[in-house]
Structures are given as structure tokens and as C-alpha cells.
CSV table of N, CA and C in Angstrom, one decimal:
chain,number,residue,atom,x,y,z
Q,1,UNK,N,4.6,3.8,23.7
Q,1,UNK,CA,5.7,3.9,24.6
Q,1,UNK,C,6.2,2.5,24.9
Q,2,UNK,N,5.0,1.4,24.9
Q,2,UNK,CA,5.8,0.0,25.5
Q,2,UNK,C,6.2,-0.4,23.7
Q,3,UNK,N,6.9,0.5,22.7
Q,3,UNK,CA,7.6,-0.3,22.0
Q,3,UNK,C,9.0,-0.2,22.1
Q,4,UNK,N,9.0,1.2,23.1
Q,4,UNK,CA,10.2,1.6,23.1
Q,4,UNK,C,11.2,1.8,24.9
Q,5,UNK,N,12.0,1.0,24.7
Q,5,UNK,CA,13.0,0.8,26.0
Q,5,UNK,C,13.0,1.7,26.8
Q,6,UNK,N,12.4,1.4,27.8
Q,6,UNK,CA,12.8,2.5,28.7
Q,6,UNK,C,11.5,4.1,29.0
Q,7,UNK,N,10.9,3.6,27.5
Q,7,UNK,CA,10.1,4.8,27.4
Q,7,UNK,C,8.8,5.0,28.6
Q,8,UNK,N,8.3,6.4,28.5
Q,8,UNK,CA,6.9,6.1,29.4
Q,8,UNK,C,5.9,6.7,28.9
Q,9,UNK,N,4.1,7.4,29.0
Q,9,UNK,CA,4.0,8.1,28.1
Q,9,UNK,C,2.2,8.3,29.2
Q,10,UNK,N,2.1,9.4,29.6
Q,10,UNK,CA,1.2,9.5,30.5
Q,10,UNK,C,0.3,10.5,30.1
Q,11,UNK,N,-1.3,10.5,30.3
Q,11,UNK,CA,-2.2,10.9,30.1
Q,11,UNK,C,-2.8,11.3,31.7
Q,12,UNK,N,-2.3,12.8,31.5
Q,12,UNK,CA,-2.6,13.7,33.2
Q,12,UNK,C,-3.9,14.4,32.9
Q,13,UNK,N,-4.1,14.9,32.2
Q,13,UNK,CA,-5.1,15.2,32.1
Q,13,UNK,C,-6.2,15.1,30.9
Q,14,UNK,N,-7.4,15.1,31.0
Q,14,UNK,CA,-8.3,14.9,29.7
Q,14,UNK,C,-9.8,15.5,29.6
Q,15,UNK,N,-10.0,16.6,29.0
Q,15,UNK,CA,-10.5,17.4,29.0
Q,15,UNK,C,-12.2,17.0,27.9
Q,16,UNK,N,-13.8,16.8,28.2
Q,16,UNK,CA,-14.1,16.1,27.2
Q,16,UNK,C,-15.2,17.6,27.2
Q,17,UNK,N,-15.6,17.7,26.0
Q,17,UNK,CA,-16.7,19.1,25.6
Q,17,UNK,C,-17.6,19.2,25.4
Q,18,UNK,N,-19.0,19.5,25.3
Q,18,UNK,CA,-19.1,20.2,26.2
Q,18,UNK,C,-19.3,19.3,27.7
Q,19,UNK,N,-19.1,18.2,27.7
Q,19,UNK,CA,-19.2,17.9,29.2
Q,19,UNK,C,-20.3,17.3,29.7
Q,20,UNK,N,-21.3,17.1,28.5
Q,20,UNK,CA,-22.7,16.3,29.2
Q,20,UNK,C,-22.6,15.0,29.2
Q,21,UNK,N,-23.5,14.3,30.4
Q,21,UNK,CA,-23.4,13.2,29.8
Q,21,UNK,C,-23.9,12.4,29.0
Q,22,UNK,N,-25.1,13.2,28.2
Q,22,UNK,CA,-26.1,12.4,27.2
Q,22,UNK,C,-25.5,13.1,25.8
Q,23,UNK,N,-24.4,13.8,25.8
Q,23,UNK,CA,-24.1,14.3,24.5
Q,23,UNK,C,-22.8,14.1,24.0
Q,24,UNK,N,-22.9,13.2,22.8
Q,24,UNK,CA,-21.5,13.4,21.7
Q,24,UNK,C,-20.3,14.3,22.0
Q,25,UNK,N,-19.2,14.1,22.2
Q,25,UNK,CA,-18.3,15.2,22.4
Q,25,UNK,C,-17.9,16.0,21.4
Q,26,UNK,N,-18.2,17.4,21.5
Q,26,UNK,CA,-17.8,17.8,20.1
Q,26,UNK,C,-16.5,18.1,20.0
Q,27,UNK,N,-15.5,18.0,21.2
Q,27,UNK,CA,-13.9,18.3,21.4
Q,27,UNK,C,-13.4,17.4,22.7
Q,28,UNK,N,-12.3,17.0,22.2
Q,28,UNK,CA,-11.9,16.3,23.5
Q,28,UNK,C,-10.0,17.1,23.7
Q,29,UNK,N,-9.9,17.5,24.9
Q,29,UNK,CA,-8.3,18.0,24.6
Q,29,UNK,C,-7.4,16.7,25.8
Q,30,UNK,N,-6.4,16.4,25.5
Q,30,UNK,CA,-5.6,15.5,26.7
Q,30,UNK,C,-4.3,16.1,26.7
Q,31,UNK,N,-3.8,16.2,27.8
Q,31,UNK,CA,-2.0,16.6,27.6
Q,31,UNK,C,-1.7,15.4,28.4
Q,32,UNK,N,-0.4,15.1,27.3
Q,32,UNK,CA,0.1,13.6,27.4
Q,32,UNK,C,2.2,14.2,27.8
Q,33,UNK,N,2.4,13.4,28.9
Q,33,UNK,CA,3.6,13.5,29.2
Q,33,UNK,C,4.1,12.4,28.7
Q,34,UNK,N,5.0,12.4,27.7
Q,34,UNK,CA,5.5,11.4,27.4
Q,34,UNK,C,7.8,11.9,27.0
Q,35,UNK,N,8.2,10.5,27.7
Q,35,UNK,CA,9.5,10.3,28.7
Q,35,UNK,C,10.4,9.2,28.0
Q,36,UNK,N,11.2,9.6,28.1
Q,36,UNK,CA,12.1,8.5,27.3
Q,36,UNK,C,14.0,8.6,27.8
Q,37,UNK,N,14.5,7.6,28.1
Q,37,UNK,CA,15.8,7.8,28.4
Q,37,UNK,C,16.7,8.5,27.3
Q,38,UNK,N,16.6,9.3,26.4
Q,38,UNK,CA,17.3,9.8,25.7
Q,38,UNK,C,16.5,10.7,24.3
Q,39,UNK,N,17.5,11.4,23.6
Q,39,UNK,CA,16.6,12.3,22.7
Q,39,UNK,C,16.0,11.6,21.8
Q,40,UNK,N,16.9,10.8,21.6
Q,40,UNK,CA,16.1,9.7,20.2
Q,40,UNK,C,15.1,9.2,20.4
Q,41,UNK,N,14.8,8.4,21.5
Q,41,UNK,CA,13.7,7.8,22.0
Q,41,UNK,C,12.4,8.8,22.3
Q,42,UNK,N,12.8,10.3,22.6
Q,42,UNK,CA,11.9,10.5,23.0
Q,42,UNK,C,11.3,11.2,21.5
Q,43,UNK,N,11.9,11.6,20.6
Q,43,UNK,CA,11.7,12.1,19.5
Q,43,UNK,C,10.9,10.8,19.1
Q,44,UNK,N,11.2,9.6,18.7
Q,44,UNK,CA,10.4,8.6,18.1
Q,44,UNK,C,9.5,8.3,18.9
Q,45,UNK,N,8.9,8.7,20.3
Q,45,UNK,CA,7.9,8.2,20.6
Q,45,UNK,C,6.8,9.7,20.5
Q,46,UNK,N,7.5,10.9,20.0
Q,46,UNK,CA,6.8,12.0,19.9
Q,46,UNK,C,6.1,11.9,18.5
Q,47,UNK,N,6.9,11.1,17.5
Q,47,UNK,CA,6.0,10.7,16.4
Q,47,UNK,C,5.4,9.6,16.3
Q,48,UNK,N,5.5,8.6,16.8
Q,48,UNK,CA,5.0,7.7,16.9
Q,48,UNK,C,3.4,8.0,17.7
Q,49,UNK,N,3.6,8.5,19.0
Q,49,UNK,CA,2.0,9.1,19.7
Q,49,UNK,C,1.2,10.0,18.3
Q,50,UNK,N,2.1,10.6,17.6
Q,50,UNK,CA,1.8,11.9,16.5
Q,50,UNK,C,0.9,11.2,15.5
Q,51,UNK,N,1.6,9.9,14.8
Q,51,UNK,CA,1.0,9.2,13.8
Q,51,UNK,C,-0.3,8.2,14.6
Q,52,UNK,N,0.1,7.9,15.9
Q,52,UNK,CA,-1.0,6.6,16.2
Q,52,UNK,C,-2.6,7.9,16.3
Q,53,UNK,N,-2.6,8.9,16.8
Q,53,UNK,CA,-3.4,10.1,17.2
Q,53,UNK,C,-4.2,10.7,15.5
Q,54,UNK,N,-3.0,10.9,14.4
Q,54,UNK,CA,-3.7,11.4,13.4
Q,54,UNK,C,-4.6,10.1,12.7
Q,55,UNK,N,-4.4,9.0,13.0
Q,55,UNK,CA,-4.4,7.4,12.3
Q,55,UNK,C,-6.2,6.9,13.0
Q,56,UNK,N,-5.7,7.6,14.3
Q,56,UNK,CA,-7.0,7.5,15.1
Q,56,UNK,C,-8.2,8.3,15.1
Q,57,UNK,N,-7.8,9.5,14.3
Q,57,UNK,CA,-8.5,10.3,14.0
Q,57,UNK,C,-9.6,10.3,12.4
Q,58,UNK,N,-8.3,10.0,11.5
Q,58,UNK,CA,-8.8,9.9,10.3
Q,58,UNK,C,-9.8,8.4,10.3
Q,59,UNK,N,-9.5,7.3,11.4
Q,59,UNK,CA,-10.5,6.7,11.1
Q,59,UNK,C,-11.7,6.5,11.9
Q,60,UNK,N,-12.1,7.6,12.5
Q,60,UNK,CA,-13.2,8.2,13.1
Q,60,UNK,C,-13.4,9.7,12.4
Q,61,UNK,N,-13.1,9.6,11.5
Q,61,UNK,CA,-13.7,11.0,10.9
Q,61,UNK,C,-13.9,12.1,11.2
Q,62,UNK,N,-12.6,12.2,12.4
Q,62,UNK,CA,-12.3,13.6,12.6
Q,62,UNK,C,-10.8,14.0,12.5
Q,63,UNK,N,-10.9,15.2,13.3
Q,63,UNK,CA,-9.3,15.7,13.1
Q,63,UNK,C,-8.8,16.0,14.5
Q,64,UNK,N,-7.6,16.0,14.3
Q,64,UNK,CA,-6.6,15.8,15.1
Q,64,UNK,C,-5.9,17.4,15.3
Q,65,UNK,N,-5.2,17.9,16.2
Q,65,UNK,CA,-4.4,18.8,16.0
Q,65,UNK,C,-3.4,18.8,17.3
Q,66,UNK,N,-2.0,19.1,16.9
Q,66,UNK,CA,-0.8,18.4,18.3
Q,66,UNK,C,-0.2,19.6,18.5
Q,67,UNK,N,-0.3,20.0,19.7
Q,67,UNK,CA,0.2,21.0,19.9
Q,67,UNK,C,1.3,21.1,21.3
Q,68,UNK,N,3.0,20.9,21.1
Q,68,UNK,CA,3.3,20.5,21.7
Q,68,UNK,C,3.6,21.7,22.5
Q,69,UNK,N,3.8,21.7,24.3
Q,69,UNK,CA,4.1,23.0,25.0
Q,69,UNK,C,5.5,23.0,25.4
Q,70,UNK,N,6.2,21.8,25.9
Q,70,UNK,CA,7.4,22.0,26.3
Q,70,UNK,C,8.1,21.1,26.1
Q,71,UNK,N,9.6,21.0,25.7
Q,71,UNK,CA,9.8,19.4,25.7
Q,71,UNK,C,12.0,19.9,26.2
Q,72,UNK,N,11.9,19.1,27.2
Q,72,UNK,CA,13.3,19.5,27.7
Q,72,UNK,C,14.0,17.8,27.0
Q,73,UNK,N,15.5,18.3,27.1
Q,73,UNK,CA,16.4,17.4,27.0
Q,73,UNK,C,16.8,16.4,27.4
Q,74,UNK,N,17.7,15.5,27.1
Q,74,UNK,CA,18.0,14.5,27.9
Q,74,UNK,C,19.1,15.2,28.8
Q,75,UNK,N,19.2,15.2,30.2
Q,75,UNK,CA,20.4,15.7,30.8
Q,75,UNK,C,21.4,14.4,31.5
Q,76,UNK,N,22.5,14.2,31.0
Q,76,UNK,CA,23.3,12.9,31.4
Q,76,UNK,C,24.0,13.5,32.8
Q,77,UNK,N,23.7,12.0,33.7
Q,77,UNK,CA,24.3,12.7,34.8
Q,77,UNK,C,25.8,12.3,35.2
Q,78,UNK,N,26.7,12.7,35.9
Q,78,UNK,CA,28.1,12.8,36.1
Q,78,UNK,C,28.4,11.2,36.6
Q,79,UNK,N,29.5,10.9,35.7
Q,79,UNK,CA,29.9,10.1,36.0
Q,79,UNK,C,30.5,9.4,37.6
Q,80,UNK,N,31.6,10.7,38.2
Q,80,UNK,CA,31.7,10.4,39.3
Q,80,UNK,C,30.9,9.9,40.3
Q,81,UNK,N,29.8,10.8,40.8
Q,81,UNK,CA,28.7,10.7,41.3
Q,81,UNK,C,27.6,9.6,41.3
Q,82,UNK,N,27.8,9.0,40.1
Q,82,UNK,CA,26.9,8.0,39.8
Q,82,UNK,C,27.8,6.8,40.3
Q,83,UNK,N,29.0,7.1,40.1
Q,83,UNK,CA,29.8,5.3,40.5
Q,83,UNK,C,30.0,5.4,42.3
Q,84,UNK,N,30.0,6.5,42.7
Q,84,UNK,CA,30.2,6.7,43.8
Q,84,UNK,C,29.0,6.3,44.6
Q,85,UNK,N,27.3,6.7,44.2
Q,85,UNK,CA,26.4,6.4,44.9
Q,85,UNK,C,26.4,4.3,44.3
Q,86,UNK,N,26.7,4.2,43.3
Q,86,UNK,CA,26.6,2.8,42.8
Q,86,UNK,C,27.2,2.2,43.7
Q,87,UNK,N,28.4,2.3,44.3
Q,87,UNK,CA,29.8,1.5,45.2
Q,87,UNK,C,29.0,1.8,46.4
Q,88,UNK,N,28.4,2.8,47.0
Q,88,UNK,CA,27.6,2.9,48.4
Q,88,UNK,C,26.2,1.8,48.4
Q,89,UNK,N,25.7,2.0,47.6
Q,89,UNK,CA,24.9,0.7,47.8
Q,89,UNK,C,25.1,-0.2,47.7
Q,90,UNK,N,26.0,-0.9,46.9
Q,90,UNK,CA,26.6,-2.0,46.8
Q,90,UNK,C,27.3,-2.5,48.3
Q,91,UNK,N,28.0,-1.7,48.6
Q,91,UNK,CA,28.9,-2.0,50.4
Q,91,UNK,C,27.1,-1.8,51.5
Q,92,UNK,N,26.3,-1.4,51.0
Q,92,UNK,CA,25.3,-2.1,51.7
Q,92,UNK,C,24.8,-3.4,51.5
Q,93,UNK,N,24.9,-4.0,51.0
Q,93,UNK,CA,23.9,-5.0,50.3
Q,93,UNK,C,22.6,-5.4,49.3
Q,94,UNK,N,22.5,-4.3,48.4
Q,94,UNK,CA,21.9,-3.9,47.8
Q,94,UNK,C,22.7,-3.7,46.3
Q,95,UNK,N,21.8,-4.1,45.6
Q,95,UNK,CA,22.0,-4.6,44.6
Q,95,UNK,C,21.6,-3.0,43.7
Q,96,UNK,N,22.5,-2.3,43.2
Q,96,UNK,CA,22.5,-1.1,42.7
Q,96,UNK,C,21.6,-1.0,40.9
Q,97,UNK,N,20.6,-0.2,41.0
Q,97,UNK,CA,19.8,-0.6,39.7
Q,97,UNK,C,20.1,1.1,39.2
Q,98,UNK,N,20.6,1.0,38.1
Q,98,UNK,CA,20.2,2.8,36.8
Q,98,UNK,C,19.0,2.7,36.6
Q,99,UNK,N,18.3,3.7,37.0
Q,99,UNK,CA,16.9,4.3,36.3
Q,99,UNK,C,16.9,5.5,35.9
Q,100,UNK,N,16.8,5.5,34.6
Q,100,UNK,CA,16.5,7.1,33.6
Q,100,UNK,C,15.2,7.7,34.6
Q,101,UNK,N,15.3,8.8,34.8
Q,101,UNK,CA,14.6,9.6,35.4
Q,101,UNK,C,13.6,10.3,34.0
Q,102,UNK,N,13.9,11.3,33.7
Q,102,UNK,CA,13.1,12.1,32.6
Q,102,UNK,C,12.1,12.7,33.1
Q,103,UNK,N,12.4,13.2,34.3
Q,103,UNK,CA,11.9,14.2,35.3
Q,103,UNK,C,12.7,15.4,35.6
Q,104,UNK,N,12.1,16.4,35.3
Q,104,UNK,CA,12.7,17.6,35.4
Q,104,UNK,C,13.1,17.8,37.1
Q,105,UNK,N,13.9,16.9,37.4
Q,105,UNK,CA,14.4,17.5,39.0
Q,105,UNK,C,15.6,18.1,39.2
Q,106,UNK,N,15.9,18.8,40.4
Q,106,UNK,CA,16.9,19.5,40.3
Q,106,UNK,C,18.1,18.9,40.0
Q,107,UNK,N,18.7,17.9,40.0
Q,107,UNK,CA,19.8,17.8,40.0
Q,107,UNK,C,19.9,17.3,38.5
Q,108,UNK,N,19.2,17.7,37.5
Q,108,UNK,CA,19.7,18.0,36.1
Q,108,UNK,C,19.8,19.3,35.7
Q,109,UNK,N,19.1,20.3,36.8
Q,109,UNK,CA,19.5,21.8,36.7
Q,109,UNK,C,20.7,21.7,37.2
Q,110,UNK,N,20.9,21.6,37.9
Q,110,UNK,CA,22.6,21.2,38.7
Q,110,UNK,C,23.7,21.4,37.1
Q,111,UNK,N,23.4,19.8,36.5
Q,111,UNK,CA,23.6,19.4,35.8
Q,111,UNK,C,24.1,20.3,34.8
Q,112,UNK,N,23.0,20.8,34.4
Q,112,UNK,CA,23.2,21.9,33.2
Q,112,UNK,C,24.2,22.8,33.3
Q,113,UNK,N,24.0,23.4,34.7
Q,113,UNK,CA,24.9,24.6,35.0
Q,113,UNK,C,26.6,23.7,35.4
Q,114,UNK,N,26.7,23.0,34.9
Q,114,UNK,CA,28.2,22.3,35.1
Q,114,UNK,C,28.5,21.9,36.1
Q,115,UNK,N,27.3,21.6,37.5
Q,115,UNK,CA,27.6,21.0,38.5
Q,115,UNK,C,27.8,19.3,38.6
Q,116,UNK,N,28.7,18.8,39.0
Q,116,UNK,CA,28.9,16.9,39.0
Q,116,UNK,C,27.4,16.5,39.8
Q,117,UNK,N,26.6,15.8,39.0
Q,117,UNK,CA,25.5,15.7,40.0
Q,117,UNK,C,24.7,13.9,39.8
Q,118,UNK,N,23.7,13.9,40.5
Q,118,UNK,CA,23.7,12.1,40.3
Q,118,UNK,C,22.3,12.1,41.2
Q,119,UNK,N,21.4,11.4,41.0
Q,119,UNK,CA,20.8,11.0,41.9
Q,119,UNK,C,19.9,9.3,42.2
Q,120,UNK,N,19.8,9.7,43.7
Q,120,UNK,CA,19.2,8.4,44.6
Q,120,UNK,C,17.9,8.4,44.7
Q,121,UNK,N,17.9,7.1,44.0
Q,121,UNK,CA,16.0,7.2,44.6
Q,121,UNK,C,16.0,5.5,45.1
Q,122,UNK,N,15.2,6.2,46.7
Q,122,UNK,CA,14.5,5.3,47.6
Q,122,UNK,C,13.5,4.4,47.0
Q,123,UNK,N,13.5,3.0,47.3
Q,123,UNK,CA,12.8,2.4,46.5
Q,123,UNK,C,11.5,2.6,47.5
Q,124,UNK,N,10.1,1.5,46.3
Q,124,UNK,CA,9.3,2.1,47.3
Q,124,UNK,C,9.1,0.9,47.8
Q,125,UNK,N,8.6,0.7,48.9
Q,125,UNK,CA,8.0,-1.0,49.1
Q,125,UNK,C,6.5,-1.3,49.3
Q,126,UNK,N,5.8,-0.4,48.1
Q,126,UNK,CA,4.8,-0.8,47.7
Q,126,UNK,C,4.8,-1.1,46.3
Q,127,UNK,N,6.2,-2.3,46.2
Q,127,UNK,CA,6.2,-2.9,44.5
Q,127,UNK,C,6.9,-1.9,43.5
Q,128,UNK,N,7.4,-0.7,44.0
Q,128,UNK,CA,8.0,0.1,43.0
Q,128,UNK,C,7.1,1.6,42.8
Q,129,UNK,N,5.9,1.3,43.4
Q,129,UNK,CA,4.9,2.6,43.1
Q,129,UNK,C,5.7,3.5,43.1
Q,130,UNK,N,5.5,4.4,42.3
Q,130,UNK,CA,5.6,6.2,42.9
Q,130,UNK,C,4.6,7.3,42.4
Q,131,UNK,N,5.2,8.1,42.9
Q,131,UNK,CA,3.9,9.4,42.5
Q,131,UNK,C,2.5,9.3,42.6
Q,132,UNK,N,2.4,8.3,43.3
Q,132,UNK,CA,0.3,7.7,43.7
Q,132,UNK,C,0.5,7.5,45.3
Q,133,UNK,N,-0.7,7.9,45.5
Q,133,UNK,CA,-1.3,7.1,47.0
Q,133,UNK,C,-0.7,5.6,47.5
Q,134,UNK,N,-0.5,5.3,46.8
Q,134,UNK,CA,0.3,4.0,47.2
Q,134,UNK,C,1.3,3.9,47.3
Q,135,UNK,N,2.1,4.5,47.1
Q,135,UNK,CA,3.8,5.0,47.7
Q,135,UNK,C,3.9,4.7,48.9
Q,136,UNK,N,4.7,3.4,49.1
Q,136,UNK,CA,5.4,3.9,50.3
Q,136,UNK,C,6.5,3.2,51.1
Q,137,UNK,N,7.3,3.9,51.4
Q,137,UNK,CA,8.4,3.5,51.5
Q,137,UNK,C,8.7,3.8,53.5
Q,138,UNK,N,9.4,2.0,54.2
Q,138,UNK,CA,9.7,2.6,55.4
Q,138,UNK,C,10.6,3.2,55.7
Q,139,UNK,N,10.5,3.4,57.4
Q,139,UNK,CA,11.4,3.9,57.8
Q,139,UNK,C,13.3,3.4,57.2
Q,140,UNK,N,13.0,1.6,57.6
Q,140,UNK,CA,14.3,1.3,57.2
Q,140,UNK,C,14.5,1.5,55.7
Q,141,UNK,N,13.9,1.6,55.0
Q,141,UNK,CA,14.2,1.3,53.3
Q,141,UNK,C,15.1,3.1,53.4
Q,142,UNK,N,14.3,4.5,54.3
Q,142,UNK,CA,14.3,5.3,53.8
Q,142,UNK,C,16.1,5.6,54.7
Q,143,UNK,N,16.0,4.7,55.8
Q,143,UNK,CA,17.4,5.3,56.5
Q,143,UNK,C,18.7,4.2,55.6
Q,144,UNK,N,18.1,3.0,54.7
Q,144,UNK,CA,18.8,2.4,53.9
Q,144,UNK,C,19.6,3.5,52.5
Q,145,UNK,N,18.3,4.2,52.6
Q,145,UNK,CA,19.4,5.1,51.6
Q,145,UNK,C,20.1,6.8,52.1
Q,146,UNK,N,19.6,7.2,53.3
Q,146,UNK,CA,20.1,7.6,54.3
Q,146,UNK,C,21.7,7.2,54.0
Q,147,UNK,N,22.1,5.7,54.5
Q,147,UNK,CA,23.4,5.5,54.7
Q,147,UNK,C,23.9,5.5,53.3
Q,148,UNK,N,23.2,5.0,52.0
Q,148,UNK,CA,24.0,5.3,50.7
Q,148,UNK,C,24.7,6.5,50.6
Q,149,UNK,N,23.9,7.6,50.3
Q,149,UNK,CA,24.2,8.5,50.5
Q,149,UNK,C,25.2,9.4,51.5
Q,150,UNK,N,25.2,8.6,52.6
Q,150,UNK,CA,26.3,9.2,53.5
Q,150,UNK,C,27.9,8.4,53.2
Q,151,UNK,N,27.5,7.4,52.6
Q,151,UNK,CA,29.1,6.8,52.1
Q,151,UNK,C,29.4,7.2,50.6
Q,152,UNK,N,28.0,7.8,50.1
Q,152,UNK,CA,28.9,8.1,48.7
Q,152,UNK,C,29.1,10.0,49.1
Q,153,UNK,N,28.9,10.8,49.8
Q,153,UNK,CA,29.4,11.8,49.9
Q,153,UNK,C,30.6,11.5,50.5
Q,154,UNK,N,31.0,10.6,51.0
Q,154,UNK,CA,32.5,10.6,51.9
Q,154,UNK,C,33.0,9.8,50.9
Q,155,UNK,N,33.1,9.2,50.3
Q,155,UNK,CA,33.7,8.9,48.8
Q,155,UNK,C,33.9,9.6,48.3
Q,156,UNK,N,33.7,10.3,47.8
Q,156,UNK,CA,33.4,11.9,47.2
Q,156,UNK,C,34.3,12.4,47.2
Q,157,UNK,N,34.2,12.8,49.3
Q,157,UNK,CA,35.0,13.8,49.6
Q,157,UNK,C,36.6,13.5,49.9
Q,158,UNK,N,36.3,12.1,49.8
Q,158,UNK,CA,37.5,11.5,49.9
Q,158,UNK,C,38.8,11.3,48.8
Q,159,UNK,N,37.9,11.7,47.8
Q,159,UNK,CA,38.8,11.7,46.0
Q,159,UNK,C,39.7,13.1,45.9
């Protein structure tokens, strides 16, 4: 994943067999999330994990088998929306950053079904953390985007 821009590539769970701790595993299973700002990236990092895994396998003398369960699209989000939340943070003070999501959230469902859609994320001020215990973001960061959002809906509404 760190060869590729933008990409991410996560190991949620890992499953080892039979489970003792004085014995050789005879099966190990992992499901790996792996995320990429667009289809190409995420297709080349789907072979690339594909080749590093069977590579890893054949030179430990076992086998490999990839069995993938789900794999959604890139969903691009609306232009409007995006320049409108961009211009609201900016008229705060804040210096406006694009982050590819490649998280199935709702507003790529939105998306799909031909709704203009865009989204804000609060930063965190634990260095960027998210999705861990260490998230966390205050009061002012969270009413900081409180007001983005209220100037880019009246932008919006105002077009």
C-alpha cells in the first residue's frame, strides 16, 4: 500500500489454527481491507497484496488461497458541494485539505443514486487519529466545522 498514493491496506482481523500456543499453525485466515483513491489503484494494490501473499507463501512452503468478499467502487463526489464546503473553510481560516475517503459512507450512497453530495470531516486533534481510542476531537475543532458546514449549506442554498 505505501507504494501506492494515497492507498491504505488494513489487517482487521487474523484468525491462527488450531489456536495453541505450543503448536505450529496449521491454517492462518486474515481479512485485509485494503483502499485506494480510485479503481486503478485499488485494482493494483489488489494484485500487488495477491503476488506479495502467493510469493510469501511459496517461499515458506505453503499455499496460499485469496478469496475476495466484496469490493465497491470508487464513488466521485459532486463537484458543487465539494467547492462550496472548500470556500466555507477557507472564510474560516482554515486551510481546506481533499481526503479520499474509500469508506463506504453514506454520502456515496447519496452519490450513486444521483444525489450532489460531498463530505466534511472534523479533524482530529489527536494528530489525525481516527477510528481508535485515541480520537479525539474538541469541542471547538467540532463547532469549527459546525460553522463550515453552515456556510456551505447557505452557499448552496444560495446558488
Amino acid at each position: 500500500a505505501r507504494s501506492l498514493p494515497g492507498a491504505v491496506a488494513t489487517i482487521g482481523r487474523l484468525t491462527v489454527l488450531p489456536g495453541a500456543t505450543n503448536t505450529i499453525p496449521e491454517r492462518c485466515e486474515l481479512f485485509a481491507d485494503l483502499r485506494a483513491p480510485d479503481d486503478a489503484r485499488v485494482a493494483a494494490l489488489v494484485d500487488g497484496v495477491a503476488a506479495a501473499a502467493r510469493a510469501a507463501a511459496e517461499s515458506s512452503n505453503c499455499s496460499v488461497t485469496i478469496t475476495p468478499r466484496w469490493r465497491y467502487e470508487a464513488v466521485a463526489m459532486s463537484d458543487g458541494p465539494k467547492d462550496a464546503l472548500r470556500r466555507a473553510v477557507a472564510a474560516l481560516g482554515v486551510e481546506p485539505i481533499e481526503l479520499p475517503s474509500g469508506a463506504g459512507h453514506d454520502a456515496a450512497i447519496l452519490a450513486l443514486a444521483g444525489v450532489p453530495s460531498a463530505m466534511l470531516f472534523v479533524r482530529s486533534d489527536a494528530g489525525g487519529v481516527s477510528h481508535a481510542p485515541e480520537e479525539l476531537s474538541s469541542a471547538d475543532t467540532v463547532a469549527l466545522g459546525a460553522q463550515a458546514l453552515e456556510g456551505a449549506l447557505r452557499d448552496l442554498a444560495a446558488a
